[in-house]
XYZ file of N, CA and C in Angstrom:
693
model
N 41.594 0.829 54.998
C 40.169 0.636 54.706
C 39.642 1.786 53.851
N 40.043 2.991 54.210
C 39.626 4.163 53.451
C 40.153 4.104 52.033
N 41.390 3.579 51.897
C 41.983 3.463 50.559
C 41.204 2.482 49.703
N 40.772 1.360 50.311
C 39.982 0.363 49.592
C 38.654 0.945 49.136
N 37.993 1.695 50.040
C 36.710 2.300 49.681
C 36.879 3.319 48.558
N 37.981 4.092 48.638
C 38.235 5.099 47.617
C 38.469 4.447 46.261
N 39.227 3.342 46.250
C 39.492 2.631 45.001
C 38.209 2.038 44.423
N 37.387 1.456 45.302
C 36.124 0.864 44.864
C 35.193 1.920 44.291
N 35.135 3.054 44.971
C 34.280 4.133 44.490
C 34.753 4.664 43.148
N 36.084 4.791 43.004
C 36.635 5.276 41.740
C 36.302 4.306 40.600
N 36.416 3.004 40.874
C 36.079 2.004 39.854
C 34.598 2.056 39.494
N 33.759 2.264 40.496
C 32.316 2.367 40.220
C 32.010 3.581 39.354
N 32.682 4.686 39.644
C 32.473 5.899 38.851
C 32.913 5.685 37.412
N 34.042 5.007 37.222
C 34.525 4.735 35.870
C 33.549 3.822 35.127
N 33.046 2.800 35.843
C 32.091 1.871 35.225
C 30.813 2.581 34.823
N 30.302 3.447 35.729
C 29.081 4.200 35.430
C 29.300 5.126 34.248
N 30.490 5.761 34.204
C 30.791 6.675 33.101
C 30.808 5.924 31.766
N 31.453 4.749 31.745
C 31.514 3.967 30.500
C 30.140 3.422 30.099
N 29.338 3.069 31.105
C 27.969 2.622 30.801
C 27.165 3.751 30.175
N 27.349 4.949 30.718
C 26.640 6.098 30.165
C 27.091 6.386 28.740
N 28.392 6.295 28.515
C 28.918 6.511 27.171
C 28.382 5.446 26.213
N 28.312 4.197 26.691
C 27.811 3.110 25.845
C 26.346 3.333 25.485
N 25.533 3.782 26.447
C 24.120 4.048 26.189
C 23.964 5.186 25.190
N 24.722 6.275 25.368
C 24.643 7.401 24.448
C 25.103 6.999 23.045
N 26.149 6.149 22.993
C 26.626 5.684 21.694
C 25.577 4.811 21.007
N 24.886 3.957 21.785
C 23.840 3.104 21.213
C 22.686 3.948 20.686
N 22.314 4.993 21.447
C 21.238 5.881 20.996
C 21.652 6.601 19.719
N 22.892 7.061 19.675
C 23.391 7.749 18.489
C 23.374 6.828 17.274
N 23.844 5.586 17.460
C 23.861 4.634 16.346
C 22.451 4.305 15.881
N 21.513 4.195 16.843
C 20.126 3.916 16.481
C 19.536 5.059 15.672
N 19.770 6.306 16.110
C 19.260 7.463 15.380
C 19.910 7.576 14.006
N 21.202 7.271 13.957
C 21.897 7.317 12.664
C 21.347 6.263 11.713
N 21.049 5.064 12.257
C 20.485 3.997 11.421
C 19.101 4.386 10.915
N 18.273 4.991 11.795
C 16.940 5.422 11.376
C 17.026 6.497 10.296
N 17.962 7.430 10.479
C 18.132 8.484 9.481
C 18.578 7.902 8.145
N 19.474 6.921 8.202
C 19.956 6.284 6.971
C 18.831 5.533 6.262
N 18.049 4.747 7.042
C 16.967 3.967 6.446
C 15.847 4.865 5.932
N 15.695 6.041 6.538
C 14.682 6.975 6.062
C 15.113 7.643 4.763
N 16.382 7.962 4.646
C 16.866 8.678 3.474
C 17.195 7.735 2.321
N 17.889 6.645 2.613
C 18.365 5.738 1.573
C 17.359 4.630 1.284
N 16.675 4.139 2.321
C 15.723 3.057 2.141
C 16.223 1.748 2.718
N 15.287 0.812 2.902
C 15.633 -0.483 3.464
C 16.276 -1.367 2.396
N 17.127 -2.298 2.826
C 17.816 -3.171 1.858
C 16.865 -4.167 1.213
N 17.350 -4.792 0.135
C 16.526 -5.709 -0.653
C 16.083 -6.939 0.130
N 16.886 -7.370 1.112
C 16.498 -8.579 1.831
C 15.278 -8.350 2.727
N 14.884 -7.093 2.918
C 13.634 -6.781 3.619
C 12.519 -6.528 2.603
N 12.847 -5.887 1.482
C 11.852 -5.598 0.447
C 11.339 -6.873 -0.204
N 12.248 -7.822 -0.463
C 11.860 -9.041 -1.188
C 10.787 -9.852 -0.456
N 10.935 -10.122 0.865
C 9.860 -10.862 1.564
C 8.531 -10.119 1.562
N 8.575 -8.780 1.642
C 7.334 -8.005 1.617
C 6.629 -8.156 0.275
N 7.379 -8.038 -0.827
C 6.788 -8.197 -2.154
C 6.244 -9.608 -2.347
N 6.978 -10.597 -1.807
C 6.517 -11.987 -1.920
C 5.209 -12.188 -1.163
N 5.094 -11.589 0.013
C 3.854 -11.702 0.791
C 2.692 -11.035 0.068
N 2.938 -9.890 -0.552
C 1.884 -9.201 -1.290
C 1.445 -10.015 -2.506
N 2.408 -10.627 -3.198
C 2.050 -11.459 -4.354
C 1.240 -12.664 -3.918
N 1.587 -13.232 -2.754
C 0.829 -14.378 -2.248
C -0.622 -13.989 -1.964
N -0.856 -12.704 -1.695
C -2.216 -12.221 -1.451
C -2.892 -11.737 -2.723
N -2.213 -11.895 -3.861
C -2.814 -11.538 -5.143
C -2.503 -10.141 -5.618
N -1.570 -9.448 -4.966
C -1.246 -8.070 -5.339
C 0.186 -8.027 -5.848
N 0.322 -8.005 -7.163
C 1.641 -8.025 -7.798
C 2.034 -6.593 -8.145
N 2.755 -5.952 -7.248
C 3.142 -4.562 -7.470
C 4.642 -4.387 -7.306
N 5.107 -3.200 -7.634
C 6.516 -2.858 -7.465
C 6.604 -1.443 -6.916
N 7.740 -1.120 -6.327
C 7.969 0.238 -5.847
C 9.462 0.538 -5.928
N 9.782 1.821 -5.991
C 11.172 2.214 -6.183
C 11.986 2.124 -4.904
N 11.343 2.409 -3.763
C 12.096 2.444 -2.510
C 11.172 2.198 -1.330
N 11.670 1.479 -0.330
C 10.941 1.231 0.913
C 11.705 1.918 2.031
N 11.056 2.896 2.667
C 11.738 3.705 3.676
C 11.131 3.470 5.058
N 11.873 3.879 6.066
C 11.444 3.725 7.459
C 11.417 5.084 8.115
N 10.271 5.416 8.713
C 10.111 6.686 9.408
C 9.744 6.423 10.860
N 10.288 7.245 11.759
C 9.971 7.093 13.176
C 8.511 7.406 13.458
N 7.869 8.185 12.595
C 6.476 8.583 12.801
C 5.507 7.741 11.984
N 5.850 7.437 10.737
C 4.943 6.720 9.836
C 5.205 5.223 9.781
N 6.343 4.786 10.264
C 6.712 3.384 10.121
C 7.219 3.123 8.714
N 6.871 1.973 8.130
C 7.296 1.643 6.772
C 6.425 2.379 5.745
N 7.056 2.914 4.713
C 6.277 3.459 3.603
C 7.076 3.306 2.314
N 6.335 3.029 1.240
C 6.935 2.791 -0.066
C 6.701 3.998 -0.960
N 7.592 4.172 -1.940
C 7.490 5.285 -2.873
C 7.347 4.772 -4.308
N 6.631 5.538 -5.112
C 6.473 5.244 -6.543
C 5.977 3.814 -6.766
N 4.772 3.559 -6.267
C 4.172 2.227 -6.380
C 3.522 2.089 -7.748
N 3.730 0.936 -8.350
C 3.147 0.669 -9.666
C 2.538 -0.730 -9.665
N 1.341 -0.819 -10.216
C 0.655 -2.099 -10.371
C 0.217 -2.236 -11.813
N 0.529 -3.372 -12.410
C 0.162 -3.597 -13.811
C 1.395 -3.659 -14.677
N 1.363 -4.504 -15.689
C 2.517 -4.688 -16.573
C 2.650 -3.515 -17.534
N 3.857 -3.009 -17.673
C 4.117 -1.909 -18.596
C 3.857 -2.334 -20.037
N 3.094 -1.521 -20.760
C 2.816 -1.832 -22.155
C 1.683 -2.817 -22.360
N 1.037 -3.247 -21.313
C -0.079 -4.186 -21.434
C -1.364 -3.387 -21.582
N -1.898 -3.346 -22.798
C -3.027 -2.456 -23.085
C -4.327 -2.920 -22.460
N -4.461 -4.234 -22.231
C -5.745 -4.741 -21.762
C -5.784 -4.961 -20.256
N -4.826 -4.436 -19.535
C -4.798 -4.618 -18.094
C -4.847 -3.286 -17.367
N -5.295 -3.270 -16.111
C -5.327 -2.022 -15.343
C -3.926 -1.533 -15.032
N -3.764 -0.216 -15.012
C -2.499 0.415 -14.688
C -2.733 1.344 -13.495
N -1.992 1.094 -12.421
C -2.159 1.900 -11.214
C -0.801 2.429 -10.776
N -0.771 3.700 -10.401
C 0.444 4.310 -9.889
C 0.081 5.172 -8.690
N 0.901 5.110 -7.648
C 0.708 5.962 -6.475
C 2.052 6.514 -6.032
N 2.054 7.747 -5.587
C 3.299 8.381 -5.157
C 3.835 7.726 -3.897
N 2.939 7.428 -2.941
C 3.373 6.836 -1.671
C 2.319 5.867 -1.155
N 2.773 4.956 -0.298
C 1.854 4.054 0.394
C 2.458 3.661 1.735
N 1.728 3.932 2.805
C 2.143 3.433 4.115
C 1.912 1.928 4.158
N 2.850 1.209 4.735
C 2.765 -0.255 4.811
C 2.568 -0.650 6.270
N 1.392 -1.172 6.579
C 1.123 -1.674 7.917
C 1.471 -3.160 7.969
N 2.201 -3.568 9.012
C 2.628 -4.962 9.119
C 2.182 -5.545 10.461
N 2.135 -6.870 10.503
C 1.779 -7.589 11.720
C 2.941 -7.506 12.709
N 2.721 -6.872 13.849
C 3.810 -6.651 14.807
C 4.273 -7.950 15.453
N 3.343 -8.857 15.692
C 3.732 -10.138 16.278
C 4.655 -10.903 15.342
N 4.316 -10.883 14.049
C 5.167 -11.558 13.068
C 6.518 -10.854 12.939
N 6.522 -9.531 13.113
C 7.764 -8.777 12.999
C 8.750 -9.181 14.091
N 8.239 -9.529 15.267
C 9.115 -10.008 16.346
C 9.772 -11.327 15.984
N 9.153 -12.073 15.070
C 9.744 -13.329 14.587
C 10.540 -13.099 13.307
N 10.828 -11.791 13.037
C 11.591 -11.402 11.853
C 10.863 -11.781 10.561
N 9.523 -11.735 10.589
C 8.713 -11.986 9.408
C 7.958 -10.699 9.052
N 7.979 -10.344 7.768
C 7.278 -9.152 7.301
C 5.945 -9.579 6.695
N 4.875 -9.403 7.464
C 3.538 -9.812 7.032
C 2.662 -8.561 6.916
N 2.342 -8.099 5.711
C 1.541 -6.881 5.552
C 0.091 -7.101 5.970
N -0.476 -6.109 6.620
C -1.887 -6.150 7.001
C -2.710 -5.079 6.286
N -2.054 -4.039 5.787
C -2.782 -2.973 5.081
C -1.805 -2.109 4.303
N -2.321 -1.498 3.237
C -1.594 -0.497 2.464
C -2.454 0.758 2.395
N -1.866 1.896 2.693
C -2.587 3.167 2.639
C -1.976 3.990 1.507
N -2.695 4.059 0.381
C -2.176 4.715 -0.820
C -2.491 6.214 -0.783
N -1.553 6.996 -1.321
C -1.732 8.442 -1.425
C -1.339 8.907 -2.826
N -2.148 9.828 -3.360
C -1.874 10.465 -4.646
C -1.706 9.418 -5.754
N -2.746 8.618 -5.933
C -2.704 7.561 -6.937
C -3.521 7.881 -8.173
N -3.226 7.160 -9.237
C -3.982 7.268 -10.497
C -4.215 5.868 -11.028
N -5.418 5.632 -11.566
C -5.785 4.331 -12.107
C -6.355 4.493 -13.504
N -5.878 3.668 -14.429
C -6.436 3.591 -15.773
C -6.955 2.169 -15.958
N -8.270 2.043 -16.152
C -8.911 0.735 -16.286
C -9.476 0.585 -17.700
N -8.818 -0.195 -18.572
C -9.367 -0.420 -19.915
C -10.665 -1.218 -19.844
N -11.637 -0.810 -20.650
C -12.931 -1.490 -20.699
C -13.089 -2.063 -22.105
N -12.630 -3.302 -22.280
C -12.596 -3.912 -23.610
C -13.753 -4.875 -23.778
N -14.413 -4.756 -24.922
C -15.513 -5.652 -25.260
C -15.422 -5.987 -26.749
N -15.737 -7.204 -27.083
C -15.614 -7.675 -28.463
C -16.415 -6.793 -29.426
N -15.743 -6.411 -30.537
C -16.363 -5.608 -31.600
C -16.828 -4.239 -31.121
N -16.199 -3.752 -30.051
C -16.533 -2.427 -29.533
C -15.247 -1.620 -29.395
N -15.317 -0.301 -29.558
C -14.110 0.526 -29.402
C -13.621 0.493 -27.952
N -12.313 0.632 -27.798
C -11.721 0.625 -26.467
C -12.139 1.867 -25.692
N -12.574 1.668 -24.463
C -12.871 2.770 -23.552
C -12.017 2.613 -22.310
N -11.799 3.728 -21.647
C -10.990 3.703 -20.429
C -11.690 4.481 -19.325
N -11.632 3.906 -18.142
C -12.101 4.615 -16.955
C -10.872 5.110 -16.204
N -10.760 6.410 -16.076
C -9.607 7.011 -15.403
C -10.029 7.594 -14.054
N -9.284 7.226 -13.034
C -9.491 7.771 -11.694
C -8.206 8.453 -11.253
N -8.329 9.689 -10.773
C -7.160 10.467 -10.389
C -7.258 10.899 -8.936
N -6.104 11.294 -8.390
C -6.023 11.771 -7.001
C -6.598 10.753 -6.030
N -6.194 9.506 -6.184
C -6.721 8.421 -5.361
C -6.039 8.405 -3.995
N -6.858 8.330 -2.960
C -6.384 8.087 -1.597
C -7.274 7.002 -0.999
N -6.665 5.948 -0.478
C -7.469 4.842 0.040
C -6.649 3.940 0.939
N -7.340 3.083 1.661
C -6.697 2.059 2.497
C -7.191 0.687 2.052
N -6.245 -0.194 1.775
C -6.558 -1.571 1.394
C -6.086 -2.485 2.514
N -7.046 -3.179 3.138
C -6.717 -4.056 4.267
C -6.793 -5.517 3.838
N -5.820 -6.296 4.302
C -5.768 -7.723 4.017
C -6.327 -8.480 5.211
N -7.496 -9.091 5.016
C -8.177 -9.798 6.086
C -7.936 -11.296 5.966
N -8.232 -12.047 7.024
C -8.094 -13.513 6.944
C -8.989 -14.114 5.860
N -8.692 -15.350 5.508
C -9.479 -16.105 4.525
C -9.447 -15.467 3.136
N -8.277 -14.895 2.771
C -8.076 -14.389 1.412
C -9.116 -13.335 1.047
N -9.300 -12.367 1.920
C -10.291 -11.312 1.696
C -9.626 -9.946 1.777
N -10.028 -9.051 0.857
C -9.584 -7.665 0.881
C -10.741 -6.773 1.299
N -10.396 -5.712 1.999
C -11.384 -4.708 2.377
C -10.853 -3.340 1.951
N -11.613 -2.643 1.115
C -11.224 -1.317 0.638
C -11.994 -0.268 1.423
N -11.271 0.620 2.097
C -11.896 1.636 2.945
C -11.453 3.032 2.511
N -12.351 3.987 2.703
C -12.026 5.409 2.523
C -11.425 5.709 1.146
N -11.928 5.025 0.119
C -11.447 5.280 -1.238
C -12.044 6.587 -1.733
N -11.184 7.515 -2.165
C -11.627 8.780 -2.734
C -10.830 9.045 -4.003
N -11.505 9.496 -5.043
C -10.851 9.766 -6.320
C -11.673 10.781 -7.100
N -11.050 11.358 -8.127
C -11.713 12.296 -9.031
C -11.788 11.677 -10.419
N -12.938 11.838 -11.067
C -13.109 11.340 -12.430
C -14.259 12.090 -13.088
N -14.028 12.606 -14.300
C -15.049 13.339 -15.051
C -15.598 14.529 -14.261
N -14.768 15.140 -13.403
C -15.228 16.258 -12.596
C -16.119 15.855 -11.447
N -16.110 14.577 -11.095
C -16.954 14.046 -10.026
C -16.063 13.481 -8.917
N -16.445 13.701 -7.674
C -15.758 13.099 -6.533
C -16.381 11.726 -6.269
N -15.561 10.689 -6.353
C -16.026 9.316 -6.160
C -15.542 8.796 -4.814
N -16.470 8.272 -4.030
C -16.136 7.651 -2.756
C -16.602 6.201 -2.796
N -15.693 5.308 -2.464
C -15.960 3.886 -2.661
C -15.504 3.088 -1.453
N -16.261 2.071 -1.129
C -15.838 1.052 -0.169
C -16.259 -0.290 -0.738
N -15.500 -1.327 -0.411
C -15.841 -2.609 -1.014
C -15.116 -3.770 -0.381
N -15.573 -4.966 -0.741
C -15.011 -6.217 -0.244
C -14.766 -7.152 -1.414
N -13.621 -7.798 -1.410
C -13.287 -8.786 -2.429
C -12.901 -10.089 -1.738
N -13.690 -11.132 -1.942
C -13.366 -12.445 -1.409
C -12.563 -13.235 -2.437
N -11.840 -14.257 -1.969
C -10.947 -15.026 -2.858
C -10.080 -14.081 -3.682
N -9.491 -13.110 -2.992
C -8.799 -12.013 -3.667
C -7.601 -12.476 -4.477
N -6.894 -13.498 -4.030
C -5.696 -13.933 -4.743
C -6.001 -14.481 -6.132
N -7.273 -14.822 -6.391
C -7.654 -15.346 -7.706
C -7.997 -14.243 -8.699
N -8.170 -13.030 -8.215
C -8.597 -11.932 -9.088
C -7.527 -11.547 -10.092
N -6.245 -11.844 -9.821
C -5.194 -11.456 -10.748
C -5.267 -12.234 -12.060
N -6.073 -13.303 -12.112
C -6.227 -14.067 -13.350
C -7.279 -13.458 -14.270
N -7.977 -12.413 -13.807
C -8.962 -11.766 -14.651
C -8.269 -11.114 -15.846
N -8.887 -11.186 -16.995
C -8.377 -10.534 -18.200
C -9.478 -9.667 -18.784
N -9.137 -8.416 -18.972
C -10.165 -7.456 -19.383
C -10.795 -7.792 -20.714
N -10.066 -8.449 -21.599
C -10.604 -8.708 -22.924
C -11.246 -10.057 -23.064
N -11.361 -10.847 -22.011
C -11.916 -12.185 -22.112
C -13.426 -12.138 -22.212
N -14.045 -13.153 -22.835
C -15.507 -13.145 -22.992
C -16.233 -13.085 -21.666
N -15.670 -13.704 -20.623
C -16.374 -13.700 -19.340
C -16.484 -12.314 -18.755
N -15.563 -11.412 -19.172
C -15.641 -10.059 -18.651
C -16.628 -9.192 -19.414
N -17.091 -9.650 -20.569
C -18.100 -8.906 -21.320
C -19.460 -9.206 -20.717
N -19.580 -8.859 -19.458
C -20.749 -9.181 -18.651
C -21.395 -7.892 -18.194
N -22.571 -7.961 -17.574
C -23.264 -6.745 -17.149
C -22.400 -5.738 -16.390
N -21.517 -6.123 -15.441
C -20.708 -5.100 -14.769
C -19.832 -4.317 -15.733
N -19.214 -4.995 -16.703
C -18.371 -4.307 -17.678
C -19.194 -3.387 -18.564
N -20.316 -3.884 -19.038
C -21.163 -3.057 -19.903
C -21.698 -1.841 -19.135
N -21.992 -2.047 -17.869
C -22.463 -0.930 -17.052
C -21.368 0.131 -16.914
N -20.108 -0.294 -16.752
C -19.012 0.662 -16.657
C -18.814 1.389 -17.984
N -18.928 0.671 -19.092
C -18.796 1.309 -20.403
C -19.907 2.340 -20.611
N -21.111 1.986 -20.207
C -22.221 2.925 -20.337
C -22.014 4.139 -19.431
N -21.475 3.886 -18.241
C -21.187 4.981 -17.309
C -20.176 5.951 -17.920
N -19.092 5.407 -18.508
C -18.077 6.255 -19.132
C -18.668 7.045 -20.285
N -19.455 6.379 -21.146
C -20.057 7.055 -22.291
C -20.964 8.193 -21.842
N -21.727 7.950 -20.792
C -22.643 8.977 -20.285
C -21.883 10.142 -19.667
N -20.864 9.838 -18.855
C -20.127 10.882 -18.149
C -19.334 11.760 -19.114
N -18.902 11.193 -20.243
C -18.160 11.988 -21.223
C -19.029 13.065 -21.875
N -20.324 12.914 -21.792
C -21.236 13.863 -22.429
C -21.759 14.909 -21.456
N -21.443 14.776 -20.172
C -22.026 15.652 -19.153
C -20.983 16.664 -18.667
N -21.409 17.905 -18.476
C -20.587 18.940 -17.861
C -21.315 19.459 -16.630
N -20.642 19.426 -15.485
C -21.273 19.814 -14.225
C -20.882 21.238 -13.838
N -21.857 21.948 -13.265
C -21.579 23.296 -12.782
C -20.771 23.254 -11.491
N -21.048 22.268 -10.638
C -20.317 22.110 -9.385
C -19.477 20.846 -9.400
N -19.306 20.256 -8.221
C -18.550 18.999 -8.093
C -19.446 17.967 -7.412
N -20.159 17.169 -8.196
C -21.031 16.147 -7.602
C -20.207 15.076 -6.893
N -20.904 14.287 -6.095
C -20.254 13.211 -5.353
C -21.033 11.915 -5.571
N -20.301 10.859 -5.882
C -20.906 9.537 -6.054
C -20.372 8.616 -4.964
N -21.260 7.969 -4.260
C -20.870 7.001 -3.230
C -21.218 5.594 -3.722
N -20.248 4.697 -3.651
C -20.414 3.345 -4.179
C -20.003 2.335 -3.114
N -20.791 1.280 -3.009
C -20.442 0.124 -2.192
C -20.375 -1.076 -3.124
N -19.237 -1.753 -3.173
C -19.035 -2.846 -4.127
C -18.645 -4.136 -3.413
N -19.055 -5.241 -4.007
C -18.684 -6.565 -3.526
C -18.384 -7.447 -4.735
N -17.375 -8.323 -4.582
C -17.028 -9.220 -5.686
C -16.336 -10.455 -5.134
N -16.363 -11.507 -5.946
C -15.680 -12.762 -5.642
C -14.561 -12.922 -6.671
N -13.325 -13.101 -6.206
C -12.178 -13.190 -7.097
C -12.232 -14.370 -8.042
N -13.110 -15.319 -7.800
C -13.215 -16.468 -8.700
C -13.932 -16.126 -10.000
N -14.706 -15.028 -9.996
C -15.517 -14.725 -11.184
C -15.767 -13.223 -11.249
N -15.248 -12.517 -12.273
C -15.486 -11.075 -12.382
C -16.951 -10.721 -12.538
N -17.781 -11.662 -13.008
C -19.201 -11.373 -13.179
C -19.946 -11.269 -11.855
N -19.249 -11.593 -10.755
C -19.883 -11.497 -9.433
C -19.906 -10.068 -8.901
N -19.254 -9.151 -9.611
C -19.190 -7.763 -9.154
C -20.579 -7.170 -9.016
N -20.869 -6.626 -7.824
C -22.150 -5.999 -7.556
C -21.923 -4.655 -6.888
């Protein structure tokens, strides 16, 4: 009887030891995978659905690498929006952007973005009007959060940028956001009061030199169906 108990106990000890080794090995593999995905980036079969979801929401962008961090979650590097060499379209670049995703959808192996948090961005917005010289509105050092809400709506929060020696803080809402990508800066419909107001703003700011650093706070609303709805 004692021999049977001794054998059973020895087997239990061996089983516990192997279970412990298996758990430690799983933890090691998990940490190694996280380190690899953080340094090298996630594979294309994860990046492609994310880009497709963003395009479906009206945001056609690209990035060099999508990485995974234990602290930040998903984040993209070298984000670019706008076609290269397209003079009449906006050009946006950001060094990094945290990617917030729907956790419930992630459990179903679906990558559904809910927000992008941009850091260290720059925007060049051409202001084209018929029979007028080309002007550009440049915004630098952009940090902001863009949230994707239900019913094809975007919400811009905590937007901060520098332009003409002025600190610009902006918040805004865009409805029917997926339709906004059809806007063309040089089209007659864009030669509307909002565009002319921006051109006048640029012309005025180019003539002013500030002793300090003024701050402009803006609240904007627009409908993606019509650029003239910008208020």
